[in-house]
Amino acid sequence: MKTEERHFAEACAEQFQTVARKWEIEGKVTTIGTDSARNMIAAARILPYDHMPCIAHILQRSITVSLSDSGFVGALAKCRKIVGHFKHSPANTAELQVEQGALGQKQEPLIQDVPTRWNSTLEMVKRLIRNQAAIKATLDQQQHKLVMLTPPERDKIQRLETLLEPCRYLTKILGGEAYVSCSVVLPALCHLRRVMEVSDEDPAYVVRFKAKFQEDLASRQEHTNNAWLKIATALDPRFKDLKSLPKTDREAVWTTLGGMLRSPPRRSPHTEDGPPKKKMNILLQMGSDSESEEEVQPDRAIHRYRAEPTTSMEDCPLQWWSSHAGAHDKLAPLARKYLATPASTVPCERLFSVAGHIVQKKRSALLSENVVKLVCLSNWLKDE
């Protein structure tokens, strides 16, 4: 939606509510996902929805902070100069491709990293490692003033690849849009903390990187919606054992879930004032006269669900709830609500990238409604 206002928190919140009203989804929205920008966080506080900070942005900041305060800075600076030598010269790039072909390698360009995308640093390092023989053969034929990586520096960037590869894998999983991702956040972060544990074989610069990463990630995780993430994890039949949480925190999650079952559901804006008289009489006749039974029922519902076996990692939790909704009718609506929340805003950013390819200088006369249609069609065709 086009806006002439500056992106203050109040203006952003109002724009979102305008879109929600236009699409008639005010009563269907449960959470709002944003990046870590202060105005977005402030806007989320104004809105009447639960705020879900983007986990991909949290990882981005933690990795960037850790890289800036580590022993990889010098080696990465050399990597950027080597990549720049080829990126700025089509002739150098062509010579590199010849050497890649001679060595039987895939002819791929080198990638220059950008500060706003840590995964570009990983991809730069990976391609330099893959093509180091072709790069050396090309530079041996040229007159240049490049300072090449020393053996210790090559070892450093190989260790950096090992450190960042698990982060790339988890970011890819948490950035999906065709499957449940919200319930994967806490297990993924738990796995990442184990990967980043210091070992006796780690050199000092790796120890410093891991320690800084653990510290920064822990501080940022405190500002995520941990309460929502814990419930989502519990309602995912793959992770309901809650092994990603400390043992002391697990029972509290089930207690909170039981409290949700006891509390009346939030009324939708479109809910009727009350059922017809006939339906009301039937409901009153069916109602239990035992308050203690009402207290026990939520506990029974949770106990039945916890007794179910955990499912495979490949299984879809929403499909599981669809086929088990009859047996767990009290929990199923909560599962749909919590598991439908995406873990990151990456899918939205992909859509913005599509819009950037469509709206260009030569197509600046496109009407706004036509841009919306083209973006939707492009995204739909991509999925097909």
XYZ file of C-alpha atoms in Angstrom:
384
model
C 0.000 0.000 0.000
C 1.414 3.358 -1.046
C 1.789 5.924 1.732
C 3.107 9.466 1.779
C 3.574 9.471 5.566
C 6.863 8.833 7.319
C 7.125 5.378 8.815
C 6.378 6.309 12.409
C 4.898 3.577 14.613
C 1.403 5.096 14.646
C 1.352 5.487 10.852
C 2.534 1.892 10.318
C -0.096 0.546 12.719
C -2.845 2.542 11.007
C -1.765 1.312 7.579
C -1.925 -2.296 8.756
C -5.398 -1.834 10.216
C -6.519 -0.217 6.957
C -5.303 -3.244 4.990
C -6.964 -5.630 7.462
C -10.279 -3.783 7.096
C -9.985 -3.682 3.313
C -9.418 -7.436 3.116
C -11.985 -8.101 5.883
C -9.559 -10.146 7.975
C -9.605 -8.169 11.239
C -11.209 -11.052 13.118
C -8.901 -13.653 11.557
C -5.492 -12.141 12.346
C -3.864 -13.537 15.511
C -0.233 -12.439 15.222
C 1.774 -9.822 13.383
C 5.339 -10.515 12.293
C 7.919 -7.743 11.912
C 11.651 -7.289 11.582
C 13.718 -5.825 14.416
C 13.314 -2.169 13.401
C 12.246 -0.016 16.352
C 9.317 1.578 14.530
C 7.965 -1.862 13.590
C 8.262 -3.136 17.154
C 6.521 0.001 18.444
C 3.770 -0.372 15.825
C 3.198 -3.981 16.880
C 2.664 -2.828 20.482
C -0.145 -0.523 19.328
C -1.989 -3.232 17.390
C -4.372 -5.630 19.174
C -2.451 -8.725 18.041
C 0.355 -10.844 19.442
C 3.736 -9.724 18.125
C 6.032 -12.324 16.535
C 9.534 -10.888 15.871
C 11.177 -12.382 12.778
C 13.589 -15.120 13.858
C 15.609 -14.715 10.632
C 16.370 -11.080 11.527
C 17.403 -12.146 15.023
C 19.885 -14.664 13.596
C 21.113 -12.042 11.115
C 21.962 -9.606 13.896
C 23.594 -12.238 16.129
C 25.826 -13.533 13.331
C 26.756 -10.017 12.170
C 27.706 -8.957 15.709
C 29.741 -12.147 16.219
C 31.620 -11.721 12.921
C 32.515 -8.102 13.671
C 34.120 -9.111 16.969
C 36.075 -12.187 15.890
C 39.323 -13.285 14.280
C 37.736 -13.691 10.844
C 37.808 -9.985 9.904
C 41.234 -9.965 8.227
C 40.663 -13.151 6.228
C 37.250 -11.941 5.040
C 38.742 -8.610 3.925
C 41.178 -10.521 1.694
C 38.332 -12.651 0.359
C 36.411 -9.527 -0.671
C 39.413 -8.138 -2.548
C 39.913 -11.407 -4.429
C 36.227 -11.514 -5.398
C 36.325 -7.841 -6.392
C 39.278 -8.533 -8.717
C 37.026 -10.819 -10.768
C 33.687 -9.047 -10.311
C 35.009 -5.727 -11.633
C 36.547 -7.209 -14.776
C 34.624 -9.261 -17.372
C 37.980 -10.354 -18.821
C 39.130 -11.755 -15.459
C 35.783 -13.505 -15.041
C 36.104 -15.075 -18.505
C 39.615 -16.341 -17.697
C 38.336 -17.843 -14.448
C 35.580 -19.666 -16.334
C 38.167 -21.131 -18.721
C 40.173 -22.496 -15.786
C 37.022 -23.856 -14.131
C 36.181 -25.723 -17.333
C 39.732 -27.052 -17.643
C 39.512 -28.462 -14.115
C 36.098 -30.016 -14.809
C 34.348 -27.700 -12.375
C 31.028 -25.942 -12.705
C 31.455 -22.517 -14.298
C 30.041 -20.318 -11.556
C 30.750 -16.661 -10.722
C 32.247 -15.618 -7.419
C 29.911 -13.813 -5.021
C 30.619 -10.591 -3.146
C 29.026 -10.436 0.302
C 26.835 -7.582 1.516
C 26.581 -6.362 5.142
C 22.798 -6.846 5.362
C 22.878 -10.557 4.447
C 25.152 -12.816 6.472
C 24.375 -15.768 4.195
C 26.083 -13.870 1.363
C 29.291 -14.056 3.445
C 28.842 -17.812 3.727
C 28.218 -18.161 -0.015
C 31.281 -16.010 -0.799
C 33.454 -18.242 1.374
C 32.008 -21.473 -0.037
C 32.640 -20.443 -3.634
C 36.174 -19.305 -2.874
C 36.921 -22.663 -1.237
C 35.350 -24.609 -4.118
C 37.222 -22.637 -6.758
C 40.561 -22.031 -5.050
C 42.463 -24.143 -7.621
C 40.843 -22.322 -10.568
C 41.453 -18.935 -8.912
C 45.136 -19.743 -8.329
C 45.582 -20.967 -11.920
C 43.972 -17.782 -13.260
C 45.978 -15.395 -11.077
C 49.249 -17.198 -11.893
C 48.780 -16.031 -15.496
C 48.116 -12.409 -14.531
C 50.061 -9.502 -13.141
C 48.258 -8.354 -10.018
C 48.849 -6.864 -6.587
C 46.430 -9.074 -4.690
C 47.532 -10.428 -1.330
C 46.496 -14.067 -1.313
C 45.169 -16.018 1.644
C 47.822 -17.693 3.756
C 47.361 -21.361 4.828
C 46.199 -20.285 8.340
C 43.684 -17.887 6.752
C 42.381 -20.626 4.457
C 41.902 -22.766 7.546
C 39.997 -19.871 9.140
C 37.484 -19.496 6.319
C 36.967 -23.268 6.238
C 36.158 -23.161 9.945
C 33.840 -20.216 9.308
C 31.962 -22.254 6.707
C 31.536 -25.041 9.269
C 30.203 -22.534 11.821
C 27.744 -20.800 9.496
C 26.375 -23.799 7.594
C 24.019 -24.897 10.447
C 22.741 -21.299 10.632
C 22.025 -21.339 6.893
C 20.149 -24.634 7.153
C 17.994 -23.455 10.055
C 17.296 -20.091 8.417
C 16.083 -21.911 5.312
C 13.746 -24.098 7.390
C 12.383 -21.180 9.426
C 11.864 -19.069 6.304
C 9.443 -21.502 4.663
C 5.848 -20.661 3.801
C 4.368 -23.999 2.681
C 4.693 -25.756 6.044
C 4.497 -25.103 9.789
C 7.525 -23.140 11.027
C 6.533 -21.408 14.277
C 6.772 -24.582 16.369
C 10.259 -25.284 14.992
C 11.826 -22.095 16.403
C 12.641 -23.305 19.926
C 13.935 -26.759 18.825
C 16.020 -25.032 16.124
C 17.546 -22.534 18.566
C 18.231 -25.356 21.026
C 20.091 -27.249 18.275
C 22.028 -24.115 17.332
C 23.137 -23.548 20.921
C 24.491 -27.115 21.030
C 26.343 -26.577 17.739
C 27.889 -23.388 19.134
C 29.165 -25.017 22.326
C 32.907 -24.556 22.777
C 35.084 -27.661 22.392
C 38.679 -28.292 23.477
C 39.849 -28.387 19.842
C 38.546 -24.899 19.014
C 41.187 -22.201 18.403
C 40.854 -18.923 20.299
C 39.112 -17.036 17.468
C 36.439 -19.754 17.152
C 35.912 -19.722 20.930
C 35.443 -15.941 20.769
C 32.941 -16.226 17.900
C 30.908 -18.951 19.628
C 30.852 -17.133 22.972
C 29.739 -13.867 21.378
C 27.083 -15.640 19.306
C 25.659 -17.475 22.330
C 25.584 -14.285 24.401
C 23.974 -12.137 21.697
C 21.403 -14.752 20.681
C 20.353 -15.307 24.304
C 19.828 -11.566 24.843
C 17.756 -11.232 21.657
C 15.698 -14.342 22.375
C 14.486 -12.689 25.577
C 12.639 -10.160 23.404
C 10.869 -12.756 21.252
C 7.352 -13.965 22.021
C 8.593 -16.958 24.013
C 5.181 -17.638 25.565
C 3.613 -18.067 22.111
C 6.530 -20.180 20.846
C 6.305 -22.540 23.830
C 2.594 -23.188 23.256
C 3.190 -23.692 19.521
C 5.948 -26.213 20.284
C 3.714 -28.090 22.727
C 0.893 -28.270 20.165
C 3.181 -29.731 17.502
C 2.998 -33.540 17.828
C 6.616 -33.746 16.644
C 7.978 -31.674 19.539
C 5.384 -32.078 22.312
C 7.958 -33.754 24.569
C 9.368 -30.195 24.930
C 12.965 -31.438 25.035
C 14.060 -28.076 23.640
C 13.046 -26.465 26.966
C 14.686 -26.849 30.384
C 12.976 -29.557 32.449
C 11.915 -26.965 35.016
C 9.925 -25.039 32.368
C 8.012 -27.894 30.741
C 5.126 -28.407 33.164
C 4.452 -24.669 33.250
C 3.690 -24.806 29.506
C 1.006 -27.455 30.025
C -0.401 -25.487 32.969
C -0.696 -22.414 30.738
C -2.357 -24.494 28.036
C -4.842 -25.846 30.582
C -5.678 -22.295 31.610
C -6.415 -21.441 27.978
C -8.884 -24.322 27.760
C -10.652 -23.131 30.914
C -10.932 -19.509 29.805
C -13.758 -18.554 27.405
C -12.691 -18.085 23.768
C -12.168 -14.531 22.526
C -15.222 -13.266 20.681
C -14.830 -12.524 16.997
C -16.112 -9.120 15.768
C -18.617 -11.023 13.627
C -19.901 -13.271 16.403
C -23.664 -13.170 16.947
C -24.998 -11.716 20.209
C -26.368 -15.106 21.224
C -27.769 -18.388 19.933
C -31.475 -18.757 19.140
C -33.783 -19.722 22.030
C -34.135 -23.337 20.911
C -30.369 -23.807 20.710
C -29.954 -22.108 24.083
C -32.355 -24.567 25.735
C -30.485 -27.525 24.260
C -27.149 -26.127 25.447
C -28.523 -25.590 28.966
C -29.861 -29.160 29.092
C -26.520 -30.553 27.953
C -24.530 -28.419 30.386
C -22.983 -30.149 33.383
C -24.074 -29.159 36.870
C -20.701 -30.140 38.253
C -18.116 -27.363 38.456
C -15.435 -29.852 39.415
C -16.018 -31.762 36.161
C -15.469 -28.540 34.202
C -12.125 -28.175 35.953
C -11.111 -31.765 35.220
C -12.034 -31.801 31.523
C -9.148 -29.563 30.320
C -6.684 -31.702 32.281
C -8.101 -34.838 30.667
C -7.849 -33.269 27.208
C -4.195 -32.393 27.754
C -3.441 -35.807 29.268
C -4.965 -37.575 26.238
C -2.900 -35.463 23.868
C 0.329 -35.971 25.808
C -0.282 -39.728 25.742
C -0.233 -39.709 21.932
C 3.054 -40.888 20.371
C 5.294 -38.218 18.869
C 5.237 -38.135 15.089
C 8.008 -38.189 12.494
C 9.852 -34.988 11.578
C 8.534 -35.367 8.017
C 4.881 -35.373 9.120
C 2.776 -32.214 8.819
C 1.371 -31.232 12.246
C -1.675 -29.532 10.699
C -2.568 -32.721 8.840
C -2.145 -34.640 12.104
C -4.563 -32.293 13.859
C -6.991 -32.524 10.955
C -7.170 -36.303 11.298
C -7.215 -36.232 15.132
C -9.559 -33.264 15.640
C -12.388 -35.545 16.775
C -10.289 -37.107 19.537
C -8.886 -33.746 20.656
C -11.729 -31.366 19.891
C -10.795 -28.910 22.665
C -7.159 -28.551 21.627
C -7.625 -28.610 17.843
C -8.788 -24.946 17.528
C -5.797 -23.785 19.583
C -3.456 -25.874 17.442
C -4.788 -24.285 14.258
C -4.317 -20.821 15.747
C -0.776 -21.284 17.039
C 0.653 -23.469 14.275
C -0.570 -21.139 11.518
C 1.829 -18.397 12.636
C 4.982 -18.117 10.468
C 8.350 -18.003 12.223
C 9.757 -15.228 10.060
C 8.878 -12.460 7.624
C 11.057 -14.032 4.910
C 8.042 -15.082 2.765
C 6.823 -11.458 2.774
C 10.265 -10.214 1.766
C 10.297 -12.672 -1.123
C 7.046 -11.110 -2.293
C 8.588 -7.633 -2.103
C 11.453 -8.899 -4.265
C 8.913 -10.066 -6.847
C 7.372 -6.579 -6.823
C 10.817 -5.073 -7.413
C 11.214 -7.134 -10.580
C 7.783 -6.081 -11.856
C 7.816 -2.344 -11.088
C 10.728 -0.904 -13.074
C 11.450 2.417 -14.786
C 10.035 1.239 -18.108
C 6.850 0.059 -16.378
C 6.357 3.003 -14.029
C 2.905 3.764 -15.497
C 1.386 0.552 -14.125
C -1.713 1.132 -12.016
C -1.489 0.063 -8.371
C -4.238 -2.544 -8.765
C -2.430 -4.040 -11.767
C 0.808 -4.251 -9.784
C -1.028 -6.168 -7.050
C -2.470 -8.591 -9.614
C 0.886 -9.136 -11.323
C 2.655 -9.773 -8.011
C 0.001 -12.301 -6.950
C 0.135 -14.034 -10.337
C 3.939 -14.179 -10.320
C 3.980 -15.685 -6.837
C 1.258 -18.172 -7.765
C 3.031 -19.244 -10.981
C 6.276 -19.693 -9.031
C 4.540 -22.078 -6.627
C 2.979 -23.997 -9.517
